[in-house]
XYZ file of C-alpha atoms in Angstrom:
782
model
C -72.526 -26.715 -83.105
C -73.222 -23.372 -84.823
C -69.763 -22.150 -84.102
C -68.273 -25.384 -85.385
C -70.254 -25.139 -88.593
C -69.261 -21.483 -88.997
C -65.642 -22.425 -88.515
C -65.983 -25.070 -91.212
C -67.573 -22.632 -93.711
C -64.813 -20.156 -93.152
C -62.134 -22.796 -93.714
C -63.954 -23.819 -96.911
C -64.021 -20.179 -98.209
C -60.304 -19.846 -97.592
C -59.594 -23.185 -99.342
C -61.770 -22.220 -102.335
C -59.743 -19.061 -102.856
C -56.447 -20.885 -102.522
C -57.545 -23.877 -104.558
C -57.493 -22.098 -107.833
C -54.082 -23.486 -108.607
C -53.969 -27.296 -108.794
C -50.379 -27.491 -107.558
C -51.311 -25.925 -104.129
C -52.031 -29.469 -102.794
C -52.136 -28.447 -99.109
C -55.115 -26.261 -99.612
C -56.842 -28.983 -101.629
C -56.161 -31.460 -98.792
C -57.775 -28.897 -96.328
C -60.730 -28.531 -98.625
C -61.294 -32.253 -98.659
C -61.094 -32.458 -94.888
C -63.618 -29.633 -94.600
C -65.931 -31.312 -97.098
C -65.825 -34.460 -95.126
C -66.439 -32.462 -91.923
C -69.435 -30.848 -93.514
C -70.822 -34.257 -94.551
C -70.368 -35.511 -91.003
C -72.135 -32.429 -89.633
C -74.993 -32.853 -92.115
C -75.719 -36.469 -91.034
C -78.742 -36.938 -88.913
C -78.490 -39.424 -86.031
C -80.425 -42.628 -86.645
C -83.292 -43.402 -84.290
C -82.422 -46.379 -82.084
C -84.096 -49.629 -83.104
C -86.236 -50.000 -79.898
C -87.704 -46.577 -80.388
C -88.337 -47.293 -84.038
C -90.094 -50.570 -83.196
C -92.250 -48.956 -80.543
C -93.256 -46.027 -82.752
C -94.020 -48.414 -85.715
C -96.061 -50.659 -83.470
C -98.074 -47.717 -82.086
C -98.847 -46.442 -85.569
C -99.849 -49.836 -86.877
C -101.898 -50.641 -83.809
C -103.787 -47.418 -84.066
C -104.623 -48.039 -87.645
C -105.531 -51.678 -87.280
C -107.410 -51.528 -83.962
C -110.553 -49.896 -85.398
C -112.854 -52.415 -83.731
C -111.537 -51.559 -80.270
C -112.391 -47.823 -80.502
C -116.130 -48.300 -80.400
C -116.668 -51.615 -78.784
C -119.890 -52.300 -76.836
C -119.622 -53.435 -73.256
C -122.982 -55.106 -73.459
C -122.426 -57.448 -76.391
C -123.779 -60.908 -77.378
C -123.059 -63.482 -74.713
C -122.482 -61.030 -71.869
C -124.597 -61.041 -68.680
C -126.868 -58.029 -68.335
C -125.833 -56.140 -65.105
C -129.405 -54.638 -64.794
C -132.837 -54.789 -66.400
C -132.912 -52.602 -69.517
C -136.268 -51.433 -71.008
C -137.051 -49.962 -74.408
C -137.490 -46.140 -74.369
C -139.981 -46.262 -77.266
C -141.677 -48.616 -79.744
C -139.375 -49.805 -82.589
C -139.005 -52.405 -85.173
C -135.372 -53.253 -86.112
C -134.146 -55.657 -88.775
C -131.908 -58.457 -87.704
C -129.580 -58.186 -90.664
C -127.466 -61.244 -89.773
C -130.523 -63.530 -89.449
C -132.013 -62.145 -92.640
C -128.783 -62.798 -94.508
C -128.614 -66.316 -93.072
C -132.115 -67.013 -94.380
C -131.228 -65.557 -97.783
C -128.118 -67.737 -97.916
C -130.180 -70.735 -97.041
C -132.704 -69.846 -99.736
C -129.935 -69.610 -102.252
C -128.456 -72.953 -101.305
C -131.694 -74.909 -101.491
C -132.917 -73.284 -104.612
C -133.696 -75.833 -107.300
C -131.324 -75.633 -110.271
C -132.713 -74.971 -113.701
C -131.837 -77.519 -116.291
C -131.868 -77.295 -120.113
C -131.318 -79.966 -122.767
C -127.951 -80.165 -124.456
C -128.862 -80.181 -128.141
C -125.426 -81.254 -129.341
C -125.327 -84.096 -126.831
C -128.792 -85.228 -127.742
C -127.904 -85.365 -131.390
C -124.750 -87.394 -130.523
C -126.854 -89.878 -128.598
C -129.204 -90.295 -131.560
C -126.224 -90.931 -133.790
C -125.003 -93.601 -131.346
C -128.380 -95.404 -131.224
C -128.609 -95.287 -135.057
C -125.066 -96.689 -135.411
C -126.090 -99.578 -133.068
C -129.166 -100.245 -135.193
C -127.074 -100.210 -138.421
C -124.572 -102.535 -136.851
C -127.309 -104.924 -135.771
C -128.793 -104.911 -139.316
C -125.389 -105.740 -140.736
C -124.892 -108.639 -138.360
C -128.289 -110.069 -139.278
C -127.350 -109.838 -142.967
C -124.062 -111.601 -142.259
C -125.973 -114.423 -140.459
C -128.103 -115.046 -143.563
C -131.765 -115.221 -144.274
C -134.118 -116.895 -141.842
C -135.818 -119.180 -142.360
C -133.223 -120.677 -144.750
C -135.454 -123.681 -145.656
C -139.187 -123.877 -146.475
C -141.219 -124.274 -143.333
C -143.016 -127.213 -144.917
C -139.742 -129.126 -144.708
C -138.318 -127.986 -141.478
C -140.144 -126.153 -138.710
C -138.935 -122.700 -137.492
C -137.758 -124.028 -134.117
C -135.801 -126.805 -135.800
C -134.109 -124.391 -138.264
C -133.196 -122.074 -135.388
C -131.740 -125.073 -133.441
C -129.798 -126.465 -136.358
C -128.295 -123.137 -137.387
C -126.597 -122.664 -134.041
C -125.969 -126.369 -133.298
C -122.538 -127.521 -132.295
C -120.496 -129.655 -134.654
C -120.885 -132.802 -132.599
C -124.600 -132.256 -132.311
C -124.934 -131.942 -136.079
C -122.926 -135.039 -136.666
C -125.021 -137.112 -134.222
C -128.209 -135.977 -135.978
C -126.796 -136.907 -139.415
C -125.736 -140.382 -138.172
C -129.216 -141.021 -136.755
C -130.835 -140.146 -140.102
C -128.516 -142.491 -142.030
C -130.219 -145.654 -140.511
C -132.908 -147.409 -142.549
C -135.472 -146.878 -139.871
C -136.168 -144.471 -137.020
C -134.555 -146.737 -134.454
C -131.514 -144.484 -133.988
C -133.633 -141.333 -134.071
C -135.803 -142.655 -131.316
C -132.831 -143.292 -129.095
C -131.891 -139.561 -128.993
C -132.600 -138.364 -125.520
C -132.670 -134.579 -126.074
C -136.233 -133.792 -127.315
C -135.129 -130.777 -129.381
C -132.393 -132.785 -131.065
C -134.746 -135.776 -131.583
C -137.364 -133.528 -133.161
C -134.774 -132.130 -135.595
C -133.546 -135.586 -136.477
C -137.174 -136.788 -137.035
C -137.877 -133.917 -139.445
C -134.708 -134.564 -141.354
C -135.532 -138.339 -141.535
C -138.951 -137.578 -142.879
C -137.272 -135.710 -145.851
C -134.904 -138.646 -146.434
C -137.007 -140.614 -148.962
C -137.819 -137.545 -151.107
C -136.697 -138.138 -154.720
C -136.311 -134.490 -155.724
C -132.903 -132.967 -156.091
C -133.766 -130.842 -153.089
C -133.951 -133.903 -150.822
C -131.865 -134.627 -147.743
C -128.552 -133.760 -149.372
C -129.878 -130.403 -150.428
C -131.123 -129.756 -146.862
C -127.739 -130.705 -145.483
C -126.022 -128.238 -147.792
C -128.382 -125.398 -146.779
C -128.056 -126.190 -143.112
C -124.297 -126.214 -143.342
C -124.264 -122.930 -145.168
C -126.579 -121.420 -142.573
C -124.319 -122.694 -139.805
C -121.228 -121.142 -141.424
C -122.965 -117.718 -141.772
C -124.173 -117.927 -138.208
C -120.711 -118.710 -136.838
C -119.173 -115.853 -138.789
C -121.860 -113.328 -137.653
C -121.679 -114.485 -134.041
C -117.920 -114.012 -133.945
C -118.519 -110.334 -134.776
C -120.991 -109.782 -131.967
C -120.314 -106.984 -129.574
C -122.222 -104.855 -127.074
C -125.076 -104.077 -127.026
C -126.034 -107.281 -128.791
C -126.109 -110.962 -127.915
C -126.993 -114.108 -129.968
C -130.750 -113.422 -129.521
C -130.305 -110.866 -132.287
C -130.412 -113.625 -134.868
C -133.563 -115.194 -133.516
C -135.624 -112.121 -134.201
C -137.819 -112.125 -137.324
C -137.461 -109.429 -139.924
C -140.930 -108.028 -139.231
C -140.169 -107.764 -135.547
C -136.773 -106.191 -136.209
C -138.284 -103.506 -138.450
C -140.961 -102.639 -135.821
C -138.347 -102.578 -133.063
C -136.174 -100.005 -134.926
C -139.051 -97.605 -135.097
C -140.017 -98.063 -131.435
C -136.372 -97.557 -130.286
C -136.100 -94.247 -132.039
C -139.504 -93.093 -130.850
C -138.699 -94.067 -127.233
C -135.303 -92.287 -127.544
C -136.862 -89.062 -128.700
C -139.420 -89.120 -125.818
C -136.717 -89.649 -123.207
C -134.441 -87.028 -124.645
C -137.204 -84.488 -124.704
C -138.062 -85.351 -121.106
C -134.321 -85.061 -120.274
C -132.008 -87.189 -118.200
C -130.484 -85.278 -115.230
C -126.814 -85.833 -114.200
C -126.254 -88.250 -111.341
C -129.429 -90.350 -112.092
C -128.730 -94.000 -111.286
C -128.720 -96.520 -114.203
C -131.465 -98.523 -112.499
C -133.940 -95.641 -112.926
C -132.907 -95.140 -116.500
C -133.454 -98.783 -117.262
C -136.902 -98.824 -115.599
C -137.915 -95.788 -117.560
C -136.815 -97.411 -120.784
C -138.709 -100.600 -119.948
C -141.917 -98.667 -119.165
C -141.589 -96.833 -122.509
C -140.964 -100.011 -124.546
C -143.891 -102.025 -123.006
C -146.363 -99.938 -125.083
C -145.665 -101.146 -128.560
C -142.421 -103.087 -128.728
C -142.819 -106.864 -129.393
C -141.738 -109.003 -126.441
C -139.105 -110.857 -128.480
C -137.227 -107.617 -129.250
C -137.808 -105.820 -125.987
C -134.562 -106.983 -124.289
C -132.479 -106.006 -127.360
C -134.172 -102.664 -127.583
C -133.558 -102.030 -123.851
C -129.962 -102.940 -124.151
C -129.445 -100.584 -127.132
C -130.968 -97.592 -125.233
C -129.202 -98.315 -122.032
C -125.761 -98.382 -123.716
C -126.397 -95.110 -125.523
C -128.409 -92.945 -123.226
C -126.606 -90.604 -120.904
C -127.520 -87.408 -119.065
C -128.411 -84.696 -121.584
C -129.365 -81.909 -119.246
C -126.973 -79.146 -118.410
C -127.437 -76.601 -115.737
C -128.518 -73.148 -116.949
C -126.176 -71.088 -114.752
C -127.772 -67.769 -115.507
C -131.398 -68.851 -114.825
C -130.314 -70.927 -111.788
C -128.586 -67.836 -110.375
C -131.597 -65.696 -111.149
C -133.896 -68.176 -109.517
C -131.639 -68.381 -106.459
C -131.525 -64.603 -106.195
C -135.279 -64.453 -106.618
C -135.754 -66.959 -103.845
C -133.324 -64.876 -101.638
C -135.083 -61.641 -102.456
C -138.498 -63.192 -101.557
C -137.237 -64.051 -98.038
C -139.111 -62.004 -95.487
C -136.976 -59.682 -93.383
C -136.314 -60.874 -89.792
C -137.492 -58.092 -87.593
C -137.067 -57.595 -83.891
C -139.822 -55.689 -82.118
C -139.385 -53.392 -79.082
C -142.274 -51.922 -77.016
C -141.971 -48.907 -74.832
C -141.511 -49.785 -71.162
C -140.969 -53.459 -71.814
C -137.669 -55.098 -70.899
C -135.153 -55.759 -73.616
C -133.095 -57.937 -71.354
C -133.531 -58.915 -67.677
C -130.881 -58.467 -65.057
C -128.657 -61.565 -64.907
C -129.784 -62.804 -68.340
C -127.400 -63.546 -71.215
C -127.715 -61.025 -73.986
C -128.988 -62.653 -77.114
C -128.463 -61.441 -80.693
C -132.040 -59.920 -80.791
C -131.470 -58.182 -77.485
C -128.164 -56.773 -78.642
C -129.654 -55.377 -81.833
C -132.206 -53.453 -79.864
C -129.681 -52.304 -77.305
C -127.379 -50.985 -80.026
C -130.325 -49.414 -81.892
C -131.317 -47.483 -78.722
C -127.553 -46.715 -78.024
C -127.797 -48.604 -74.749
C -124.920 -51.039 -75.537
C -122.523 -48.794 -73.810
C -119.868 -48.438 -76.590
C -116.404 -47.299 -75.456
C -112.676 -47.729 -76.232
C -111.413 -51.204 -75.285
C -108.017 -50.249 -73.845
C -107.128 -53.820 -72.888
C -107.851 -55.024 -76.426
C -105.701 -52.270 -77.778
C -102.886 -53.176 -75.401
C -103.096 -56.839 -76.500
C -103.118 -55.779 -80.115
C -100.133 -53.604 -79.462
C -98.233 -56.599 -78.087
C -99.232 -58.695 -81.099
C -98.176 -55.978 -83.586
C -94.915 -55.383 -81.611
C -94.042 -59.074 -81.811
C -94.709 -59.045 -85.550
C -92.490 -55.987 -86.097
C -89.736 -57.693 -84.142
C -89.998 -60.798 -86.156
C -89.863 -58.798 -89.393
C -86.776 -56.824 -88.087
C -84.973 -59.998 -87.021
C -85.486 -61.647 -90.455
C -84.467 -58.407 -92.162
C -81.179 -58.504 -90.084
C -80.715 -62.155 -91.111
C -81.385 -61.863 -94.863
C -80.336 -58.219 -95.300
C -77.242 -57.872 -93.181
C -76.666 -54.138 -94.142
C -80.244 -53.426 -93.227
C -83.019 -51.565 -94.958
C -82.877 -47.823 -95.377
C -85.228 -45.443 -93.617
C -87.133 -44.916 -96.848
C -87.570 -48.682 -97.132
C -89.107 -48.795 -93.695
C -91.458 -45.912 -94.696
C -92.499 -47.891 -97.743
C -93.142 -51.123 -95.879
C -95.087 -49.194 -93.258
C -97.237 -47.384 -95.854
C -98.071 -50.717 -97.577
C -99.104 -52.222 -94.172
C -101.217 -49.126 -93.368
C -102.925 -49.360 -96.778
C -104.669 -52.574 -95.792
C -106.835 -51.211 -93.010
C -107.561 -48.143 -95.094
C -109.058 -50.231 -97.890
C -111.033 -52.320 -95.346
C -112.496 -49.171 -93.797
C -113.808 -48.060 -97.302
C -115.523 -51.454 -97.591
C -113.434 -52.943 -100.385
C -114.738 -56.599 -100.699
C -111.246 -58.039 -100.464
C -107.990 -57.120 -98.825
C -105.014 -55.816 -100.811
C -102.682 -58.546 -99.579
C -101.984 -59.761 -103.213
C -100.779 -56.238 -104.116
C -98.511 -56.122 -101.033
C -97.188 -59.617 -101.965
C -96.270 -58.468 -105.457
C -94.619 -55.252 -104.326
C -92.729 -56.609 -101.302
C -91.638 -59.732 -103.252
C -90.153 -57.725 -106.129
C -88.713 -55.063 -103.844
C -87.289 -57.024 -100.888
C -87.349 -60.711 -101.796
C -89.406 -63.692 -100.921
C -88.527 -63.978 -97.234
C -89.540 -60.461 -96.172
C -92.575 -60.574 -98.489
C -93.934 -63.830 -97.111
C -93.169 -62.620 -93.573
C -94.964 -59.345 -94.066
C -98.030 -60.822 -95.733
C -98.141 -63.687 -93.261
C -98.035 -61.421 -90.171
C -100.717 -59.166 -91.700
C -102.812 -62.327 -92.439
C -102.671 -63.325 -88.717
C -103.310 -59.780 -87.338
C -106.160 -58.688 -89.654
C -108.940 -61.011 -88.425
C -107.905 -60.399 -84.796
C -107.745 -56.556 -85.043
C -110.517 -55.824 -87.528
C -112.989 -58.709 -87.008
C -112.988 -59.801 -90.738
C -115.009 -62.715 -92.035
C -113.138 -65.495 -93.797
C -114.445 -64.374 -97.181
C -112.852 -60.949 -96.684
C -109.355 -62.069 -95.947
C -108.630 -65.789 -96.319
C -108.699 -66.192 -100.141
C -106.711 -62.934 -100.690
C -104.302 -63.835 -97.879
C -103.416 -67.183 -99.440
C -103.154 -65.585 -102.872
C -100.930 -62.880 -101.372
C -98.635 -65.446 -99.768
C -98.413 -67.347 -103.032
C -97.406 -64.302 -105.021
C -95.022 -63.147 -102.333
C -93.243 -66.498 -102.628
C -92.724 -66.325 -106.429
C -92.616 -62.538 -107.181
C -88.868 -62.255 -106.500
C -88.189 -64.885 -109.201
C -89.708 -63.013 -112.107
C -87.413 -61.462 -114.665
C -89.769 -59.517 -116.902
C -92.984 -57.551 -116.748
C -94.615 -60.305 -118.828
C -93.825 -62.948 -116.177
C -95.222 -60.622 -113.531
C -98.438 -60.229 -115.547
C -98.814 -64.014 -115.789
C -98.198 -64.191 -112.026
C -100.935 -61.602 -111.520
C -103.291 -63.731 -113.667
C -102.413 -66.724 -111.500
C -103.266 -64.750 -108.369
C -106.718 -63.996 -109.706
C -107.412 -67.611 -110.568
C -106.091 -68.806 -107.206
C -108.156 -66.281 -105.208
C -111.337 -67.096 -107.113
C -110.904 -70.895 -106.819
C -110.103 -70.625 -103.115
C -113.259 -68.627 -102.483
C -115.332 -71.274 -104.412
C -113.610 -74.191 -102.567
C -113.841 -72.673 -99.153
C -117.461 -71.698 -99.647
C -118.409 -75.214 -100.872
C -116.648 -76.738 -97.881
C -118.752 -74.501 -95.531
C -121.898 -76.067 -97.011
C -122.940 -73.386 -99.443
C -124.149 -74.619 -102.905
C -121.344 -74.129 -105.312
C -123.612 -72.598 -108.010
C -124.597 -69.798 -105.618
C -120.869 -69.079 -105.065
C -119.958 -68.600 -108.748
C -120.719 -64.907 -108.715
C -118.644 -64.329 -105.645
C -115.786 -66.481 -106.989
C -115.651 -64.525 -110.210
C -115.589 -61.250 -108.264
C -112.827 -62.553 -106.050
C -110.789 -63.675 -109.108
C -111.262 -60.169 -110.690
C -110.264 -58.511 -107.370
C -107.129 -60.598 -107.141
C -106.204 -59.784 -110.749
C -107.072 -56.118 -110.094
C -104.794 -55.912 -107.085
C -101.986 -57.463 -109.197
C -102.584 -54.898 -111.977
C -102.480 -52.075 -109.453
C -99.268 -53.274 -107.962
C -97.618 -53.679 -111.389
C -98.885 -50.269 -112.404
C -97.611 -48.310 -109.355
C -94.371 -50.305 -109.028
C -92.302 -47.994 -111.307
C -93.436 -44.938 -109.427
C -92.628 -46.443 -106.033
C -89.242 -47.546 -107.373
C -88.337 -43.918 -108.377
C -89.988 -42.286 -105.367
C -88.303 -44.514 -102.780
C -85.230 -45.371 -104.875
C -86.061 -49.037 -104.685
C -84.039 -51.325 -107.020
C -85.792 -54.393 -108.325
C -84.550 -57.064 -110.616
C -86.974 -55.873 -113.313
C -85.583 -52.299 -113.053
C -82.030 -53.519 -113.280
C -82.771 -55.610 -116.376
C -84.414 -52.474 -117.961
C -81.414 -50.323 -117.012
C -79.024 -52.801 -118.620
C -80.877 -52.455 -121.953
C -78.263 -50.988 -124.451
C -81.042 -48.911 -126.035
C -81.233 -46.728 -122.926
C -80.394 -43.113 -123.792
C -77.255 -42.916 -121.651
C -75.813 -46.151 -122.970
C -76.571 -45.165 -126.528
C -74.616 -41.970 -125.950
C -71.811 -43.849 -124.350
C -71.482 -46.139 -127.387
C -71.633 -43.206 -129.845
C -69.459 -40.642 -128.088
C -66.895 -42.941 -126.433
C -66.791 -46.179 -128.492
C -63.569 -47.372 -126.920
C -64.871 -46.806 -123.404
C -68.058 -48.732 -124.392
C -66.128 -51.718 -125.643
C -63.954 -51.612 -122.444
C -67.226 -51.524 -120.380
C -68.661 -54.555 -122.148
C -65.581 -56.660 -121.502
C -65.539 -55.511 -117.821
C -69.161 -56.366 -117.601
C -68.527 -59.897 -118.789
C -65.720 -60.373 -116.251
C -67.656 -58.880 -113.328
C -70.882 -60.749 -114.189
C -69.158 -64.133 -114.399
C -67.511 -63.505 -111.069
C -70.749 -62.421 -109.495
C -72.490 -65.558 -110.691
C -69.689 -67.694 -109.257
C -69.807 -65.992 -105.855
C -73.647 -65.818 -105.656
C -73.863 -61.986 -105.832
C -76.545 -59.897 -107.484
C -75.709 -60.533 -111.127
C -78.333 -58.059 -112.437
C -76.896 -55.303 -110.255
C -73.363 -56.025 -111.295
C -74.339 -55.913 -114.912
C -76.236 -52.658 -114.691
C -73.682 -50.966 -112.451
C -70.777 -51.912 -114.646
C -72.462 -50.599 -117.805
C -72.798 -47.155 -116.207
C -69.493 -47.011 -114.195
C -67.500 -45.009 -116.809
C -70.271 -42.727 -118.216
C -68.352 -39.715 -116.877
C -65.720 -40.184 -119.546
C -68.202 -38.682 -121.937
C -67.311 -35.221 -120.514
C -63.914 -35.456 -122.250
C -63.647 -38.622 -124.506
C -60.188 -37.818 -125.857
C -58.799 -37.545 -122.376
C -58.836 -41.355 -122.198
C -56.587 -43.392 -124.401
C -59.156 -46.053 -125.437
C -61.060 -43.273 -127.292
C -58.048 -41.710 -129.105
C -58.024 -44.315 -131.895
C -54.282 -44.007 -132.373
C -54.375 -40.246 -132.660
C -52.363 -37.616 -130.730
C -52.522 -38.169 -126.976
C -54.156 -35.136 -125.473
C -52.050 -35.428 -122.264
C -48.851 -35.100 -124.251
C -50.074 -31.730 -125.404
C -51.110 -30.713 -121.857
C -47.741 -31.812 -120.490
C -48.946 -31.295 -116.900
C -49.463 -34.373 -114.718
C -51.508 -32.418 -112.201
C -53.961 -31.216 -114.859
C -54.103 -34.633 -116.442
C -54.805 -36.259 -113.124
C -57.638 -33.818 -112.548
C -59.111 -34.702 -116.007
C -58.932 -38.430 -115.161
C -60.486 -37.865 -111.677
C -63.240 -35.728 -113.107
C -64.764 -38.678 -114.960
C -66.020 -39.834 -111.493
C -67.603 -36.576 -110.482
C -69.061 -35.908 -113.897
C -70.387 -39.514 -113.997
C -72.236 -38.950 -110.734
C -73.766 -35.766 -112.115
C -74.938 -37.652 -115.265
C -76.220 -40.532 -113.161
C -78.298 -38.144 -111.039
C -79.699 -36.413 -114.078
C -80.710 -39.785 -115.539
C -82.232 -40.725 -112.128
C -80.261 -43.868 -111.850
C -80.754 -45.733 -108.474
C -78.330 -44.954 -105.713
C -76.990 -48.511 -105.699
C -76.112 -48.145 -109.419
C -74.616 -44.686 -108.879
C -72.333 -46.194 -106.157
C -70.458 -48.150 -108.874
C -69.148 -44.876 -110.369
C -66.905 -43.645 -107.467
C -66.349 -47.042 -105.776
C -64.940 -48.778 -108.820
C -61.866 -46.562 -108.477
C -61.960 -46.452 -104.724
C -59.086 -44.448 -103.359
C -56.456 -45.806 -105.773
C -53.630 -43.694 -107.081
C -53.537 -42.582 -110.677
C -50.148 -44.176 -111.048
C -48.974 -43.028 -114.500
C -49.294 -39.246 -113.726
C -48.180 -39.718 -110.192
C -44.944 -41.147 -111.518
C -44.575 -38.243 -113.856
C -45.028 -35.729 -111.087
C -42.434 -37.518 -108.936
C -39.919 -37.389 -111.811
C -40.455 -33.614 -112.190
C -40.135 -33.154 -108.440
C -36.669 -34.908 -108.638
C -35.619 -32.406 -111.309
C -37.071 -29.376 -109.593
C -36.737 -29.343 -105.830
C -39.309 -26.456 -105.581
C -42.120 -28.758 -106.636
C -43.934 -30.606 -103.919
C -45.898 -33.702 -104.866
C -48.938 -34.450 -102.671
C -50.141 -37.988 -103.121
C -53.800 -36.915 -102.505
C -53.688 -34.921 -105.783
C -53.197 -38.113 -107.687
C -55.588 -40.367 -105.692
C -59.307 -40.825 -106.323
C -61.658 -39.434 -103.685
C -63.398 -42.768 -103.108
C -64.979 -44.204 -101.243
C -63.504 -47.697 -101.441
C -65.982 -50.398 -102.499
C -68.780 -50.777 -99.952
C -70.352 -53.951 -101.380
C -69.228 -57.193 -102.916
C -70.665 -56.115 -106.282
C -68.658 -52.895 -106.482
C -65.610 -54.725 -105.274
C -65.932 -57.199 -108.125
C -66.212 -54.262 -110.557
C -62.932 -52.735 -109.243
C -61.164 -56.011 -109.714
C -62.565 -56.582 -113.201
C -61.734 -53.014 -114.246
C -58.224 -53.348 -112.909
C -57.672 -56.622 -114.836
C -59.316 -55.657 -118.099
C -56.412 -53.753 -119.638
C -53.877 -56.289 -118.570
C -55.916 -59.169 -120.012
C -56.368 -57.324 -123.322
C -52.581 -56.822 -123.591
C -52.046 -60.580 -123.527
C -51.739 -62.123 -126.999
C -49.735 -65.302 -126.971
C -49.805 -65.918 -123.155
C -50.834 -69.185 -121.589
C -53.658 -69.423 -119.066
C -51.098 -69.889 -116.317
C -49.403 -66.624 -117.315
C -52.713 -64.840 -117.271
C -53.597 -66.293 -113.912
C -50.255 -65.219 -112.345
C -50.708 -61.722 -113.677
C -54.305 -61.455 -112.390
C -53.328 -62.761 -108.964
C -50.668 -60.041 -108.691
C -53.257 -57.368 -109.563
C -55.763 -58.761 -107.021
C -53.039 -58.980 -104.336
C -52.119 -55.412 -104.959
C -55.715 -54.210 -104.493
C -56.040 -56.342 -101.350
C -52.785 -54.980 -99.815
C -53.808 -51.386 -100.679
C -56.948 -51.866 -98.547
C -59.348 -51.214 -101.336
C -61.408 -54.291 -100.533
C -61.497 -54.035 -96.752
C -65.022 -52.693 -96.618
C -66.439 -54.650 -99.638
C -67.302 -57.898 -97.868
C -65.088 -59.938 -100.235
C -62.759 -62.402 -98.451
C -59.160 -63.270 -99.170
C -60.168 -66.868 -99.959
C -62.470 -65.658 -102.792
C -59.597 -63.981 -104.639
C -58.483 -67.311 -106.175
C -62.016 -68.103 -107.462
C -62.263 -64.617 -108.955
C -58.897 -64.986 -110.696
C -59.927 -68.347 -112.199
C -63.270 -66.903 -113.494
C -61.478 -63.947 -115.069
C -59.052 -66.379 -116.868
C -61.981 -68.413 -118.146
C -63.726 -65.353 -119.582
C -60.438 -64.157 -121.107
C -59.965 -67.564 -122.844
C -63.470 -67.434 -124.196
C -62.927 -64.004 -125.752
C -59.334 -64.740 -126.814
C -59.905 -68.092 -128.521
C -57.791 -69.157 -131.543
C -59.114 -69.011 -135.090
C -58.176 -70.949 -138.190
C -55.818 -69.135 -140.528
C -57.566 -69.099 -143.957
C -55.265 -69.324 -147.108
C -54.897 -66.082 -148.958
C -56.552 -65.817 -152.375
C -54.228 -65.697 -155.371
């Protein structure tokens, strides 16, 4: 190998000396071959996939299997192989039992209630509005009694006011007879008593005799009917039977009872029966019996729970109750047995064994082997999905990044972070590699973590579900703002899941509020961390995300601003090519953002010599006419590729964006200057034309996106030259250009198919029609 490399270096030295003259094409061809040979020699062989999978599984298993390194042989539930005695007296806390007692104390702690002042005022306003409405209804019903009691008794007046029409007519007919014969025939005693009292007033000679009574009764009946039609809850017709004195007293008692009950407070969830009984007991003291039912109905309809939970004081009281719990201690006495031979090891016994270092801790190799198998299966699943959804495969640096993200999870768990960083991994993997790999990675970690590290559900389940959620949606965001809102959603989701799962497990929800808030903040914090480190990881591992491509396509980027200022013709050419390529990419389902960004930078190398390209000459003298050397002109044209790569590296553009610079020209021939060289060779037989001197170095397009750029770049000038052509003419011309590129083999490695050429041509014609639309010819001013 060393001799071969030495030979290659010698050949390169000779070719460098002989390549000073551009016309010595044979030496240039040797130089290119040597350069390719050196690249081949410099390539490092890839590690086979099985070896990579095994090494990755070993590393992940070693990091995740912390619980298997120091695992006790004598653990809870195992049978003691022998009797083990305590070497000395000791008193050890049973932390798990103590925490369970504290949790129980928090859950049964009585909540602290406080009156809601605003709600109490609202209830008072409601009761007062009911009383005002009742007073208005009583006024609409008219005064009572409406006739002197000497003429008609109160029961009779009450009856006649609400009597039906037929009843009133029957009474009047009975009173029209000359004697009480018809009155005595009335069967209803109340109706007969009313008729008797009216008949008694029949022979009065005053103007206010029977006819006057009839008018007053009729008026009272009309007022009563009108008022009764307006009745609504909480009132019924008994409202009109209450005397004014009783009504006035009832209003005062209702407000006094209301104030007492509001001060005592009504807790949420209290049944209406208990509220009604409390109202009845309060009203029995001073409220008249005739108004008690009305007062009860008014209060029942308005009263509602006015106590709200004081979360801070409730939490303080719960924590106080938890802190007052006595520690659960396990006692050991020297020489006494901790566990007898053949007995099952209890939790108390294990605490003592572990305290005295008698639990025989050691590495659980079988557990590690099982974990290795589980991790290996997960790695294989991830790799298979990567092959399915990323046919060209991830790069080695991508594998390193995914591995580091997976290794970060056990690292944070070891430093006792309350929650796993699965939301951060979901954000990063979703934006870097898409939803499928992100959901797969987070999902596999979710399954392995509780097995490998023995986590409780509060440590991993809320963050795992939040991580899966953000992994599913992160690939769809198109701006940092959307990603920030997604991070906020992660925090809310993680907090609510913690609260819901805790409540389902039987813990009082108010004792979970602090933990839920902490979980929400942790979820939001992980998202913020992921968003913050994302740009650094993108540059360090050369990862291209949709957000980064959108930012690179911003015309205010320094390199694009220079392109527009220094090479305005090239910039306009670039914009039109970008429109063509982007439309075709959208039609074929390619990465539109990548095509847009790559196209905008594909000709930045022309800034090294703007006047060397005709679109920037603005009708001036053509520089190549002054040079009058097709070999030198071809070198200037080719140099825009190499210079473009240099500029792209200085600007730290992603490799996939840099690939658009050489691949958009592929290995095509610079036809114009090649033809000039052939003409000179015909005139001068001593001139030898080497086609390689007039051919781009390539490579040919290696992806569908760069292939679309080559086709769009090839068709752009031809489409601009069309003025009065029909769409069919444009389509025929584009098809010829695409066929030429296909026959030349430029698209053989791009992944584009022959059947897609027709769709590409149609899209190019549509974009050309949109930019070449007809305009109305305005009349010239005189």
